[in-house]
Short mmCIF file of C-alpha atoms and ligand atoms in Angstrom, two decimals:
data_model
loop_
_atom_site.label_atom_id
_atom_site.label_comp_id
_atom_site.label_asym_id
_atom_site.label_seq_id
_atom_site.Cartn_x
_atom_site.Cartn_y
_atom_site.Cartn_z
CA MET A 49 11.16 13.12 20.21
CA SER A 50 10.87 9.81 18.37
CA ASN A 51 13.29 7.28 19.12
CA VAL A 52 15.41 5.67 16.46
CA PHE A 53 16.51 2.09 16.95
CA ILE A 54 19.08 0.62 14.92
CA LEU A 55 18.77 -3.19 14.68
CA ASP A 56 22.09 -4.53 15.08
CA HIS A 57 21.71 -8.18 15.23
CA PRO A 58 24.46 -9.78 13.30
CA LEU A 59 22.08 -11.78 11.21
CA ILE A 60 20.12 -8.40 10.22
CA GLN A 61 23.50 -6.90 9.58
CA HIS A 62 24.80 -9.46 7.39
CA LYS A 63 21.72 -9.80 5.27
CA ILE A 64 21.59 -6.14 4.70
CA THR A 65 25.28 -6.35 3.34
CA HIS A 66 24.25 -8.64 0.54
CA ILE A 67 21.18 -6.67 -0.17
CA ARG A 68 23.15 -3.60 -0.59
CA ASP A 69 25.65 -5.44 -2.88
CA VAL A 70 25.13 -4.55 -6.56
CA GLU A 71 25.88 -8.12 -7.67
CA THR A 72 22.77 -9.37 -5.70
CA GLY A 73 20.02 -10.04 -8.38
CA THR A 74 16.31 -9.51 -8.07
CA LYS A 75 15.43 -13.23 -7.05
CA MET A 76 18.04 -13.14 -4.15
CA PHE A 77 17.29 -9.53 -3.41
CA ARG A 78 13.46 -10.26 -2.89
CA GLU A 79 14.56 -13.31 -0.62
CA LEU A 80 16.95 -11.25 1.53
CA VAL A 81 14.30 -8.38 2.03
CA ASP A 82 11.76 -11.14 3.27
CA GLU A 83 14.32 -12.79 5.82
CA VAL A 84 15.55 -9.29 7.11
CA SER A 85 11.87 -8.34 7.51
CA MET A 86 11.10 -11.32 9.38
CA LEU A 87 14.06 -10.58 11.72
CA MET A 88 13.21 -7.24 12.18
CA ALA A 89 9.51 -8.13 13.05
CA PHE A 90 11.15 -10.17 15.95
CA GLU A 91 12.81 -6.96 17.31
CA ILE A 92 10.34 -4.44 16.77
CA THR A 93 7.79 -6.51 18.64
CA ARG A 94 9.99 -6.90 21.65
CA ASP A 95 7.75 -4.51 23.73
CA LEU A 96 4.65 -6.21 22.95
CA PRO A 97 2.62 -6.56 26.31
CA LEU A 98 1.82 -9.96 27.79
CA GLU A 99 -1.05 -11.16 29.83
CA LYS A 100 -1.47 -14.46 31.74
CA LYS A 101 -3.80 -17.14 30.25
CA THR A 102 -4.88 -20.23 32.07
CA ILE A 103 -4.24 -23.49 30.23
CA ASN A 104 -4.12 -27.05 30.85
CA THR A 105 -0.90 -28.89 30.20
CA PRO A 106 -1.07 -32.58 29.98
CA VAL A 107 0.02 -32.74 33.47
CA THR A 108 -1.55 -29.80 35.37
CA THR A 109 -3.12 -26.37 35.09
CA ALA A 110 -0.65 -23.37 34.18
CA GLU A 111 -0.80 -19.72 34.30
CA SER A 112 1.25 -18.90 31.01
CA ASN A 113 1.88 -15.75 29.01
CA VAL A 114 0.12 -14.62 25.74
CA ILE A 115 0.18 -11.49 23.85
CA ALA A 116 -2.22 -9.01 25.14
CA GLY A 117 -3.87 -5.80 24.21
CA LYS A 118 -4.09 -4.04 20.62
CA LYS A 119 -4.00 -5.61 17.41
CA ILE A 120 -1.48 -4.84 14.72
CA GLY A 121 -1.81 -3.41 11.37
CA LEU A 122 1.05 -3.51 8.40
CA ILE A 123 1.00 -0.43 6.26
CA PRO A 124 3.59 -1.00 3.26
CA ILE A 125 4.32 2.02 1.16
CA LEU A 126 4.01 0.99 -2.38
CA ARG A 127 5.77 -0.40 -4.36
CA ALA A 128 8.79 -1.35 -2.42
CA GLY A 129 7.21 -1.87 1.10
CA LEU A 130 5.38 -4.65 -0.38
CA GLY A 131 8.70 -6.75 -0.39
CA MET A 132 8.52 -6.50 3.67
CA VAL A 133 5.10 -7.73 4.01
CA ASP A 134 5.39 -11.39 3.95
CA GLY A 135 8.30 -11.66 6.39
CA MET A 136 6.50 -9.72 8.90
CA LEU A 137 3.30 -11.95 8.49
CA GLU A 138 5.50 -14.89 8.99
CA LEU A 139 5.88 -13.68 12.69
CA LEU A 140 2.42 -11.64 12.82
CA PRO A 141 -0.06 -13.91 11.01
CA SER A 142 -3.14 -12.30 12.35
CA ALA A 143 -1.93 -8.76 11.28
CA LYS A 144 -4.27 -7.01 8.94
CA VAL A 145 -2.51 -5.14 6.12
CA GLY A 146 -3.28 -1.68 4.52
CA HIS A 147 -1.84 -0.27 1.28
CA ILE A 148 -0.51 3.32 0.78
CA GLY A 149 0.59 3.99 -2.76
CA LEU A 150 3.19 6.85 -2.93
CA TYR A 151 5.71 7.63 -5.45
CA ARG A 152 8.39 10.16 -5.37
CA ASP A 153 8.56 12.78 -8.23
CA PRO A 154 12.00 12.47 -9.79
CA LYS A 155 12.19 16.27 -10.35
CA THR A 156 10.73 17.67 -7.00
CA LEU A 157 11.51 14.58 -4.92
CA LEU A 158 8.24 15.25 -3.25
CA PRO A 159 5.84 12.16 -2.81
CA VAL A 160 2.51 11.88 -4.70
CA GLU A 161 -0.10 9.89 -3.01
CA TYR A 162 -2.00 7.45 -5.61
CA TYR A 163 -3.68 4.84 -3.62
CA VAL A 164 -5.13 4.32 0.04
CA LYS A 165 -6.61 1.16 1.37
CA LEU A 166 -6.58 0.63 5.13
CA PRO A 167 -8.31 -1.71 7.73
CA THR A 168 -11.53 0.03 8.91
CA ASP A 169 -10.26 -0.23 12.59
CA ILE A 170 -6.82 1.52 12.18
CA GLU A 171 -7.50 3.69 15.48
CA GLU A 172 -7.62 0.43 17.38
CA ARG A 173 -4.49 -1.05 16.12
CA ASP A 174 -0.58 -0.62 16.59
CA LEU A 175 0.49 0.39 13.03
CA ILE A 176 4.04 -0.58 11.63
CA VAL A 177 4.56 1.48 8.40
CA LEU A 178 6.97 -0.59 6.06
CA ASP A 179 9.35 0.90 3.54
CA PRO A 180 12.84 -0.36 2.93
CA MET A 181 14.08 3.40 2.07
CA LEU A 182 13.89 6.36 4.18
CA ALA A 183 15.85 9.05 2.07
CA THR A 184 14.44 12.65 2.17
CA GLY A 185 11.60 11.17 4.53
CA GLY A 186 9.03 12.63 2.31
CA SER A 187 7.19 9.37 1.67
CA ALA A 188 7.11 8.04 5.12
CA ASN A 189 6.05 11.57 6.23
CA ASP A 190 3.16 11.71 4.03
CA ALA A 191 2.25 8.27 4.58
CA ILE A 192 1.99 8.90 8.32
CA ASP A 193 0.16 12.13 8.02
CA SER A 194 -2.40 10.19 5.87
CA LEU A 195 -2.80 7.52 8.69
CA LYS A 196 -3.28 10.11 11.18
CA LYS A 197 -5.72 11.95 9.25
CA ARG A 198 -7.71 8.74 9.24
CA GLY A 199 -7.61 8.18 12.94
CA ALA A 200 -4.37 6.08 13.62
CA LYS A 201 -3.23 6.62 17.16
CA SER A 202 -0.13 4.21 17.47
CA ILE A 203 2.47 4.07 14.73
CA LYS A 204 5.98 2.84 14.06
CA LEU A 205 8.00 3.02 11.20
CA MET A 206 10.50 0.25 9.86
CA CYS A 207 12.89 0.63 7.20
CA LEU A 208 15.86 -1.18 6.02
CA ILE A 209 18.14 1.70 5.40
CA ALA A 210 17.60 5.30 6.27
CA ALA A 211 19.57 8.78 5.82
CA PRO A 212 20.00 11.35 8.52
CA GLU A 213 17.81 13.71 6.42
CA GLY A 214 14.85 11.38 6.60
CA ILE A 215 15.15 10.69 10.27
CA LYS A 216 15.21 14.43 10.89
CA LEU A 217 12.05 15.06 9.12
CA ILE A 218 10.18 12.31 10.89
CA GLN A 219 11.34 13.50 14.30
CA GLU A 220 10.25 17.03 13.55
CA ASN A 221 6.89 16.15 12.18
CA HIS A 222 6.10 13.01 13.94
CA PRO A 223 7.80 13.02 17.45
CA ASP A 224 5.45 10.23 18.76
CA VAL A 225 6.67 7.93 15.71
CA ASP A 226 9.48 5.69 16.90
CA VAL A 227 11.84 4.38 13.95
CA TYR A 228 13.11 1.02 13.58
CA LEU A 229 16.32 0.70 11.04
CA GLY A 230 18.55 -1.92 9.58
CA ASP A 231 21.13 0.61 9.18
CA LEU A 232 21.80 4.63 9.16
CA ASP A 233 23.80 5.65 6.05
CA GLU A 234 25.85 8.89 5.42
CA LYS A 235 23.89 11.06 3.25
CA LEU A 236 21.90 11.85 0.02
CA ASP A 237 23.10 12.57 -3.39
CA GLU A 238 21.93 15.12 -5.56
CA LYS A 239 18.93 12.83 -6.86
CA GLY A 240 18.05 12.08 -3.43
CA TYR A 241 19.54 8.64 -3.22
CA ILE A 242 20.76 7.44 0.08
CA ILE A 243 24.73 6.86 -0.11
CA PRO A 244 25.96 4.52 0.01
CA GLY A 245 22.31 2.67 0.09
CA LEU A 246 21.24 0.07 -2.15
CA GLY A 247 19.97 1.87 -5.29
CA ASP A 248 16.29 1.76 -6.17
CA ALA A 249 14.57 -0.46 -3.87
CA GLY A 250 11.30 -0.81 -5.92
CA ASP A 251 13.49 -1.69 -9.25
CA ARG A 252 15.60 -4.10 -7.45
CA LEU A 253 12.79 -5.81 -5.85
CA PHE A 254 10.56 -5.91 -9.00
CA GLY A 255 13.17 -6.17 -11.82
CA THR A 256 12.17 -2.69 -13.39
CA LYS A 257 14.25 0.11 -14.28
C1 PRP B 81 11.25 4.78 -2.84
C2 PRP B 81 11.23 4.11 -1.58
C3 PRP B 81 10.35 5.22 -0.51
C4 PRP B 81 10.96 6.37 -1.32
C5 PRP B 81 11.89 7.09 -0.22
O1 PRP B 81 10.05 4.86 -3.61
O2 PRP B 81 10.46 2.94 -1.52
O3 PRP B 81 9.22 5.09 -0.76
O4 PRP B 81 11.47 6.25 -2.53
O5 PRP B 81 12.41 8.28 -0.54
P1 PRP B 81 11.95 9.47 0.28
O6 PRP B 81 12.33 9.30 1.68
O7 PRP B 81 12.87 10.53 -0.32
O8 PRP B 81 10.47 9.85 0.07
P2 PRP B 81 9.78 5.30 -4.93
O9 PRP B 81 9.28 6.48 -4.82
O10 PRP B 81 11.00 5.06 -5.81
O11 PRP B 81 8.35 4.47 -5.43
P3 PRP B 81 8.42 2.89 -5.88
O12 PRP B 81 8.70 2.20 -4.42
O13 PRP B 81 7.11 2.88 -6.48
O14 PRP B 81 9.48 2.51 -6.99
N1 URA B 82 14.49 5.37 -3.08
C1 URA B 82 15.14 4.61 -3.08
O1 URA B 82 14.45 3.23 -3.62
N2 URA B 82 16.47 4.44 -2.98
C2 URA B 82 17.14 5.50 -2.54
O2 URA B 82 18.36 5.40 -2.09
C3 URA B 82 16.28 6.68 -2.13
C4 URA B 82 15.05 6.79 -2.50
#
């Protein structure tokens, strides 16, 4: 079964509180999502394998650590996942970025895919799917299906806020995908919004309604 990690670093928790706050406007919301994503990047990369490299310091030769192994791919789910990309790239500047466009039909709450553009070598990369919200889980579930169909072998999911319903769906359908969260909320309302949540992530990020 997928592991679920709540990244409880105080800086992440503090910034998520401000992100939730209805008084936080678009500019500040965007900056906070960017900062939290960078902090979460720090935590989600904790298990990256290291290998030794021989280097010359100004005084001697040394065996020192560098990151080994597979390369990383960031996969934001459009639109709101876009807000998490720059923060991640601050710490992972060589990552490639693929995009999956999905929106949730407001009546059925089911995701509709409208765009997919991925790095050609996704099967060799450790992929991190980015979306601020994991509500019913339909969007993330479909995005992961889409990546696996195209050959992805290693996938993590990173969200700012999740509902138990979304976690359950990912654990049932994608037990190999670990989930990294800023916070786990109580439930969904009748329109599929996370309670207490932060409202509509895309609208708050881009100033739409
Ligand atoms: C939001 C959010 C997720 C999805 C989560 O996107 O960014 O992608 O809803 O809901 P789910 O877990 O129930 O699928 P939305 O559909 O509003 O599209 P947008 O980002 O383009 O506004
Ligand atoms: N999508 C959002 O943007 N917010 C929610 O609470 C649920 C889905």
